[in-house]
Coordinates of C-alpha atoms and ligand atoms in Angstrom, one line a residue:
M32 CA 19.6 4.7 -21.0
S33 CA 19.8 5.9 -16.8
T34 CA 15.9 5.4 -17.3
H35 CA 15.7 2.2 -16.7
L36 CA 16.5 2.2 -13.8
E37 CA 14.6 5.6 -12.7
S38 CA 11.2 4.5 -14.6
A39 CA 11.4 0.9 -12.9
Q40 CA 9.0 0.0 -10.3
R41 CA 9.9 -3.1 -8.4
V42 CA 13.5 -3.6 -8.2
V43 CA 15.6 -6.5 -7.3
V44 CA 19.4 -5.3 -6.4
K45 CA 22.1 -8.3 -6.0
I46 CA 24.9 -7.4 -4.4
G47 CA 28.0 -10.6 -4.5
S48 CA 30.0 -11.3 -1.6
A49 CA 33.2 -9.9 -3.4
L50 CA 31.7 -6.0 -3.3
L51 CA 30.1 -6.4 0.6
T52 CA 33.3 -8.4 1.7
D53 CA 36.7 -6.4 2.2
D54 CA 39.1 -9.3 0.2
E55 CA 42.3 -7.5 2.7
T56 CA 40.2 -8.1 6.3
G57 CA 37.1 -10.2 5.0
K58 CA 35.0 -8.1 6.8
L59 CA 31.9 -6.8 5.6
N60 CA 32.6 -3.6 3.7
R61 CA 30.3 -1.2 5.9
T62 CA 31.1 2.1 4.4
W63 CA 29.9 0.3 1.0
L64 CA 27.0 -0.8 2.1
Q65 CA 25.9 2.4 4.2
A66 CA 25.9 3.9 0.4
L67 CA 24.4 0.9 -0.9
V68 CA 21.3 1.8 1.2
E69 CA 21.4 5.6 0.8
D70 CA 20.9 4.9 -3.1
V71 CA 18.1 2.3 -2.1
A72 CA 16.6 5.2 0.0
R73 CA 16.5 7.4 -2.4
M74 CA 14.2 5.3 -4.7
R75 CA 12.6 4.4 -2.0
A76 CA 11.8 8.2 -1.8
R77 CA 11.1 8.4 -5.2
G78 CA 8.2 5.5 -4.5
Q79 CA 9.9 3.1 -6.0
E80 CA 9.6 -0.4 -4.4
M81 CA 13.2 -2.4 -3.2
M82 CA 14.7 -5.3 -2.2
I83 CA 17.9 -6.5 -2.4
V84 CA 18.9 -9.9 -2.9
S85 CA 22.6 -10.0 -0.7
S86 CA 25.1 -13.1 -1.1
G87 CA 28.3 -13.3 1.3
A88 CA 27.0 -15.3 4.3
I89 CA 29.6 -18.0 3.0
S90 CA 32.5 -15.7 2.8
L91 CA 31.4 -14.3 6.1
G92 CA 31.1 -17.4 7.8
R93 CA 34.4 -19.1 6.6
R94 CA 36.3 -16.2 8.1
A95 CA 34.7 -16.1 11.4
L96 CA 35.4 -20.3 11.4
K97 CA 38.3 -19.8 10.5
L98 CA 38.6 -22.2 7.1
A99 CA 41.1 -22.4 5.0
P100 CA 40.9 -20.5 1.8
G101 CA 40.1 -22.7 -1.5
K102 CA 37.1 -24.4 -2.6
L103 CA 34.8 -25.1 0.4
K104 CA 33.1 -29.1 1.4
L105 CA 29.1 -28.6 0.9
E106 CA 29.4 -28.8 4.5
E107 CA 31.5 -26.5 5.1
S108 CA 30.2 -23.8 3.1
Q109 CA 26.8 -24.8 4.9
A110 CA 28.5 -24.4 8.3
A111 CA 30.0 -21.3 7.0
A112 CA 26.8 -19.9 5.6
A113 CA 25.1 -20.6 9.1
V114 CA 27.2 -17.8 10.9
G115 CA 27.4 -15.8 8.2
Q116 CA 23.9 -14.8 7.6
I117 CA 23.4 -13.5 11.1
G118 CA 26.6 -11.6 10.7
L119 CA 25.0 -10.0 7.4
A120 CA 21.4 -9.6 8.3
H121 CA 22.7 -7.6 11.5
A122 CA 24.7 -5.3 9.3
F123 CA 21.6 -4.6 6.9
Q124 CA 19.8 -4.4 9.9
E125 CA 21.9 -1.9 11.4
I126 CA 22.1 -0.1 8.5
L127 CA 18.4 0.2 6.9
S128 CA 17.2 1.3 10.7
A129 CA 19.6 4.1 10.0
Y130 CA 17.3 5.4 7.0
G131 CA 14.3 4.1 9.1
F132 CA 13.6 0.9 7.0
S133 CA 12.6 -2.5 8.9
C134 CA 14.9 -4.9 7.3
A135 CA 13.6 -7.9 6.2
Q136 CA 15.6 -11.2 6.4
I137 CA 14.3 -13.8 4.0
L138 CA 15.8 -17.6 3.4
L139 CA 14.9 -19.2 0.6
T140 CA 15.5 -22.8 -0.9
L141 CA 15.0 -23.7 -4.6
E142 CA 11.9 -25.4 -4.0
D143 CA 9.8 -21.4 -2.5
T144 CA 10.2 -20.5 -6.2
E145 CA 9.2 -23.3 -8.3
E146 CA 7.4 -25.4 -6.6
R147 CA 3.8 -23.5 -6.5
R148 CA 2.4 -24.2 -2.9
R149 CA 5.6 -23.0 -1.7
Y150 CA 6.2 -20.0 -4.3
L151 CA 2.7 -18.3 -3.3
N152 CA 3.8 -18.3 0.1
A153 CA 7.0 -16.7 -0.8
R154 CA 5.4 -13.9 -2.9
S155 CA 2.1 -13.5 -0.9
T156 CA 4.9 -12.6 2.0
I157 CA 7.1 -10.3 -0.1
N158 CA 4.2 -8.6 -1.1
T159 CA 3.0 -8.0 2.0
L160 CA 6.9 -6.6 3.8
L161 CA 6.7 -3.7 0.8
K162 CA 3.3 -2.5 1.5
L163 CA 4.4 -2.3 4.8
G164 CA 7.7 -0.7 3.6
A165 CA 9.7 -2.8 5.0
V166 CA 13.1 -4.4 2.2
P167 CA 13.7 -7.9 2.3
V168 CA 17.0 -9.0 1.8
I169 CA 17.0 -12.1 0.4
N170 CA 19.2 -15.0 0.6
E171 CA 19.3 -18.6 -0.5
N172 CA 18.8 -21.1 2.9
D173 CA 22.5 -21.9 2.2
T174 CA 22.4 -24.6 5.5
V175 CA 19.8 -26.2 4.5
A176 CA 20.8 -26.7 0.5
T177 CA 22.0 -29.7 -0.7
T178 CA 23.8 -29.9 -4.1
E179 CA 20.8 -31.1 -5.9
I180 CA 18.7 -28.5 -4.6
R181 CA 19.7 -25.7 -4.5
Y182 CA 20.2 -22.6 -6.5
G183 CA 23.9 -22.4 -6.2
D184 CA 24.4 -19.0 -7.3
N185 CA 22.3 -15.8 -6.3
D186 CA 22.5 -14.7 -9.7
R187 CA 19.4 -16.6 -10.2
L188 CA 18.2 -16.8 -6.7
A189 CA 17.6 -13.0 -8.3
A190 CA 15.8 -13.3 -10.9
R191 CA 13.9 -16.1 -10.1
V192 CA 12.4 -13.6 -7.5
A193 CA 12.2 -11.0 -9.5
S194 CA 10.0 -13.2 -11.2
M195 CA 8.6 -14.3 -8.4
V196 CA 7.3 -10.9 -7.0
S197 CA 6.8 -9.4 -10.9
A198 CA 9.3 -7.1 -10.7
D199 CA 9.9 -4.8 -13.6
C200 CA 14.1 -4.3 -12.8
L201 CA 16.8 -6.4 -12.1
V202 CA 20.0 -5.1 -11.4
L203 CA 23.2 -7.1 -10.8
L204 CA 25.7 -5.1 -9.0
S205 CA 29.4 -7.3 -9.9
D206 CA 33.1 -6.5 -10.1
V207 CA 32.2 -6.2 -14.0
D208 CA 30.7 -3.4 -15.7
G209 CA 28.4 -6.0 -18.1
L210 CA 29.0 -8.4 -20.8
Y211 CA 31.8 -7.8 -23.8
T212 CA 32.3 -9.3 -26.9
A213 CA 35.7 -10.9 -25.3
P214 CA 37.0 -11.2 -22.7
P215 CA 37.2 -7.6 -21.3
H216 CA 41.2 -7.5 -21.4
L217 CA 41.7 -8.4 -25.5
P218 CA 42.5 -5.9 -27.7
G219 CA 39.4 -5.3 -29.8
A220 CA 36.6 -6.5 -26.9
K221 CA 33.6 -4.4 -27.0
H222 CA 31.9 -4.0 -24.5
L223 CA 27.4 -3.9 -24.9
P224 CA 25.8 -1.5 -23.3
E225 CA 22.1 -3.5 -24.4
V226 CA 21.6 -6.7 -24.9
A227 CA 17.7 -6.6 -27.0
E228 CA 18.1 -11.1 -27.1
I229 CA 19.7 -13.3 -26.2
T230 CA 21.0 -15.2 -28.9
P231 CA 23.5 -18.2 -28.8
E232 CA 26.4 -15.8 -29.7
I233 CA 25.2 -13.7 -26.7
E234 CA 25.9 -17.5 -24.2
A235 CA 28.9 -17.3 -25.9
M236 CA 30.5 -14.4 -25.2
A237 CA 29.5 -15.3 -21.8
G238 CA 32.5 -18.1 -22.0
D239 CA 33.5 -20.5 -19.4
A240 CA 32.5 -19.7 -15.7
A241 CA 35.3 -21.2 -15.2
S242 CA 37.3 -19.1 -17.3
I243 CA 41.2 -18.2 -16.9
Y244 CA 40.3 -14.5 -17.4
S245 CA 38.3 -13.9 -14.5
R246 CA 34.6 -13.8 -16.6
G247 CA 34.1 -16.2 -14.0
G248 CA 30.1 -16.0 -13.2
M249 CA 29.7 -14.6 -16.4
K250 CA 27.5 -16.9 -17.4
T251 CA 25.3 -18.0 -14.4
K252 CA 24.3 -13.7 -15.1
I253 CA 23.0 -14.7 -18.6
A254 CA 21.4 -17.4 -17.0
A255 CA 19.6 -15.0 -14.8
A256 CA 19.0 -12.4 -17.8
R257 CA 17.2 -15.0 -19.6
I258 CA 15.1 -15.9 -17.0
A259 CA 14.4 -12.7 -15.7
T260 CA 13.7 -11.2 -18.8
E261 CA 11.1 -14.1 -19.6
G262 CA 9.4 -13.2 -16.6
G263 CA 9.4 -9.0 -17.8
A264 CA 12.2 -8.1 -15.9
R265 CA 15.0 -5.3 -17.6
M266 CA 18.6 -6.6 -16.3
A267 CA 21.2 -4.5 -16.0
I268 CA 24.8 -6.3 -15.0
A269 CA 26.8 -3.3 -13.2
N270 CA 29.6 -2.3 -11.6
G271 CA 29.1 -2.2 -8.1
R272 CA 32.6 -1.4 -6.6
P273 CA 32.1 2.2 -6.8
L274 CA 30.0 3.9 -3.7
H275 CA 27.3 4.7 -5.0
P276 CA 26.6 2.1 -7.7
L277 CA 22.4 2.3 -8.6
K278 CA 23.5 6.3 -8.3
A279 CA 26.0 5.9 -10.6
V280 CA 23.6 3.2 -13.0
E281 CA 21.1 6.7 -13.5
E282 CA 24.0 8.9 -14.3
G283 CA 24.9 6.9 -17.3
A284 CA 27.5 3.9 -15.7
R285 CA 28.7 1.7 -18.1
C286 CA 26.8 -1.4 -17.5
T287 CA 25.2 -4.1 -19.7
W288 CA 20.8 -3.7 -20.1
F289 CA 18.5 -6.8 -21.3
A290 CA 15.8 -5.9 -22.9
A291 CA 12.1 -7.1 -21.0
H292 CA 10.6 -9.9 -23.6
S293 CA 7.0 -8.7 -21.5
T294 CA 6.2 -7.1 -18.7
P295 CA 5.9 -8.6 -15.0
F296 CA 2.1 -8.8 -15.5
A297 CA 1.8 -10.3 -19.2
S298 CA 4.6 -13.2 -18.2
R299 CA 2.4 -14.1 -15.2
K300 CA -1.4 -14.7 -16.9
R301 CA 0.5 -16.3 -19.5
W302 CA 1.8 -18.8 -17.1
I303 CA -1.4 -19.0 -15.4
S304 CA -3.7 -19.6 -18.5
G305 CA -1.0 -21.2 -20.6
S306 CA 1.4 -23.5 -18.7
L307 CA -0.6 -24.8 -16.1
K308 CA -3.3 -28.0 -16.4
S309 CA -6.2 -27.5 -14.7
L310 CA -7.2 -29.5 -11.7
G311 CA -10.8 -29.0 -11.1
T312 CA -13.9 -26.8 -11.3
I313 CA -15.4 -23.7 -9.3
T314 CA -18.1 -23.0 -10.7
I315 CA -19.9 -19.1 -9.7
D316 CA -22.7 -17.5 -9.7
A317 CA -24.2 -14.5 -11.9
G318 CA -22.7 -11.8 -8.8
A319 CA -19.7 -13.7 -9.1
V320 CA -19.0 -13.6 -12.8
K321 CA -20.1 -9.6 -12.4
A322 CA -17.4 -9.0 -9.6
L323 CA -14.8 -10.8 -12.0
M324 CA -15.3 -9.2 -15.2
G325 CA -15.3 -5.6 -13.2
G326 CA -11.5 -6.7 -12.5
R327 CA -12.0 -8.4 -8.6
S328 CA -11.2 -11.2 -6.6
L329 CA -12.9 -14.3 -6.8
L330 CA -14.8 -14.8 -2.8
P331 CA -16.2 -18.0 -1.5
A332 CA -19.6 -16.2 -1.4
G333 CA -19.6 -16.6 -5.2
V334 CA -19.2 -19.9 -5.2
I335 CA -21.8 -22.8 -6.1
A336 CA -19.9 -26.1 -6.9
V337 CA -16.3 -27.7 -6.5
E338 CA -15.3 -30.0 -8.2
G339 CA -12.1 -32.2 -8.7
D340 CA -9.4 -32.8 -6.5
F341 CA -6.6 -29.8 -5.8
G342 CA -4.3 -28.7 -3.6
R343 CA -3.9 -25.0 -2.6
G344 CA -2.1 -22.6 -5.3
D345 CA -3.3 -25.5 -8.2
A346 CA -4.5 -24.4 -11.4
V347 CA -8.5 -24.4 -11.7
T348 CA -10.9 -23.5 -14.5
V349 CA -14.1 -20.9 -13.2
R350 CA -17.1 -21.8 -15.5
N351 CA -20.5 -19.6 -14.8
A352 CA -23.2 -21.7 -13.9
E353 CA -24.3 -22.3 -17.9
G354 CA -21.2 -24.1 -17.6
N355 CA -18.7 -22.1 -20.1
E356 CA -14.9 -21.2 -19.0
I357 CA -15.3 -18.1 -18.2
A358 CA -11.5 -17.9 -16.2
R359 CA -8.5 -19.6 -15.5
G360 CA -7.1 -19.3 -11.4
L361 CA -4.7 -20.9 -8.9
S362 CA -7.4 -21.6 -5.9
A363 CA -6.3 -19.8 -2.6
Y364 CA -7.6 -23.3 -1.5
A365 CA -7.1 -26.9 -2.0
S366 CA -11.0 -28.5 -3.0
E367 CA -11.6 -30.3 0.5
D368 CA -11.2 -26.4 1.7
A369 CA -13.1 -24.6 -1.1
R370 CA -16.1 -27.6 -0.7
I371 CA -16.5 -26.6 2.4
I372 CA -16.2 -22.4 2.5
K373 CA -18.2 -22.0 -0.6
G374 CA -21.7 -19.8 -0.5
H375 CA -20.1 -19.0 2.6
S376 CA -19.2 -14.9 3.3
S377 CA -15.0 -14.5 4.2
H378 CA -15.4 -13.4 7.6
E379 CA -16.8 -17.3 8.3
I380 CA -13.7 -18.9 6.6
E381 CA -11.8 -18.9 10.3
E382 CA -14.8 -20.6 12.4
L383 CA -15.6 -23.3 8.9
L384 CA -12.4 -23.9 8.3
G385 CA -10.4 -23.5 11.8
Y386 CA -7.9 -21.7 10.6
S387 CA -8.1 -17.7 8.8
G388 CA -7.3 -18.0 5.5
R389 CA -7.4 -16.0 2.3
A390 CA -9.8 -13.7 2.3
E391 CA -10.2 -14.8 -1.9
M392 CA -10.8 -17.9 -3.2
I393 CA -8.5 -16.9 -6.2
H394 CA -7.5 -13.4 -5.6
R395 CA -7.6 -11.4 -8.9
D396 CA -3.7 -11.2 -9.8
D397 CA -3.6 -15.1 -9.8
L398 CA -6.9 -15.4 -11.9
V399 CA -6.6 -14.8 -15.9
L400 CA -10.4 -13.7 -17.6
K401 CA -10.8 -15.8 -20.7
K402 CA -10.8 -13.9 -24.2
P403 CA -15.0 -13.7 -25.2
Ligands
LIG586 N1 24.1 -17.7 -0.9 C1 26.2 -17.1 -0.8 C2 26.1 -16.2 0.4 O1 25.3 -15.7 0.8 C3 26.5 -16.9 -2.5 C4 26.2 -17.7 -3.4 C5 27.0 -16.2 -4.7 O2 27.6 -16.1 -4.3 O3 25.9 -16.5 -5.6 O4 27.3 -17.0 0.6

């Protein structure tokens, strides 16, 4: 089972607040974080792409602001996050840079992963950062996220991020070592090392988030597992308490793995071709058809005509000059801009539009060829 982590290419690691902050002092647990970063460095050295979703802003900030213990009001937790996020990012930066990594802070709101245009931006920024060798450290933008528009918990945020960036592995580091058939302190409660499918029985095992058995959070972890595994990532719930928790998982420490239901690639292609309504048509010449068939992106130069009214990131149908549908994809340009740059080479885009957009009209990652 250890190979699940070792064989992954793109890994999202989620860290819960309880791991990062010391219960007694409320201070950031540097020794622990340093050990975690050592784990990350080792995985990076193996060629794995790593990103971290970290909680802890609110728990660090509430101490700094001397807020009373107990449940915070929304505006108090937003204020706490504003203060705590600085310390959190600072600690990551300091420790990551000691290992030679640039630390990139990304604060997301729900729309960034749910709304297609923003999703494409966030995805592309994270991809660029990974390409440049930085380690993205992601949290919810708690200061501006109000109740209706927030993820609320970083388990689901991490799962959305994993599927947004087509990660093939998500590890939720928590204070429990996985899912049990019943509250772990009860006799007969059995630990589940593998979950092939999230059935209603599995959901029932997660109990209630507010359970008195301190299994709080298992419900959101199962919800996260659903999102991640449908997006093509396998997910682990593992005990993050010991130092070097990722190494421990690799070495066989007890945890629960949820099997992925597809590959990130297949899941994204299914999303593009199946779930999105096409809002326009892009007609392309024979040269562009050949490029697409060869697995390349669609460049503006090969576009003959643009029909419909669509925005950036909307789904469009791609047709050949004879009018046959050959692909579906997400357009990197809104229809009015697409009309202006059609037939032109990519280096003319800036002059034509007044801004330097993407070189591709539809990037190959956003393109699904129709089966002949
Ligand atoms: N975004 C919150 C924070 O950084 C944490 C949310 C969670 O614990 O799931 O404090």
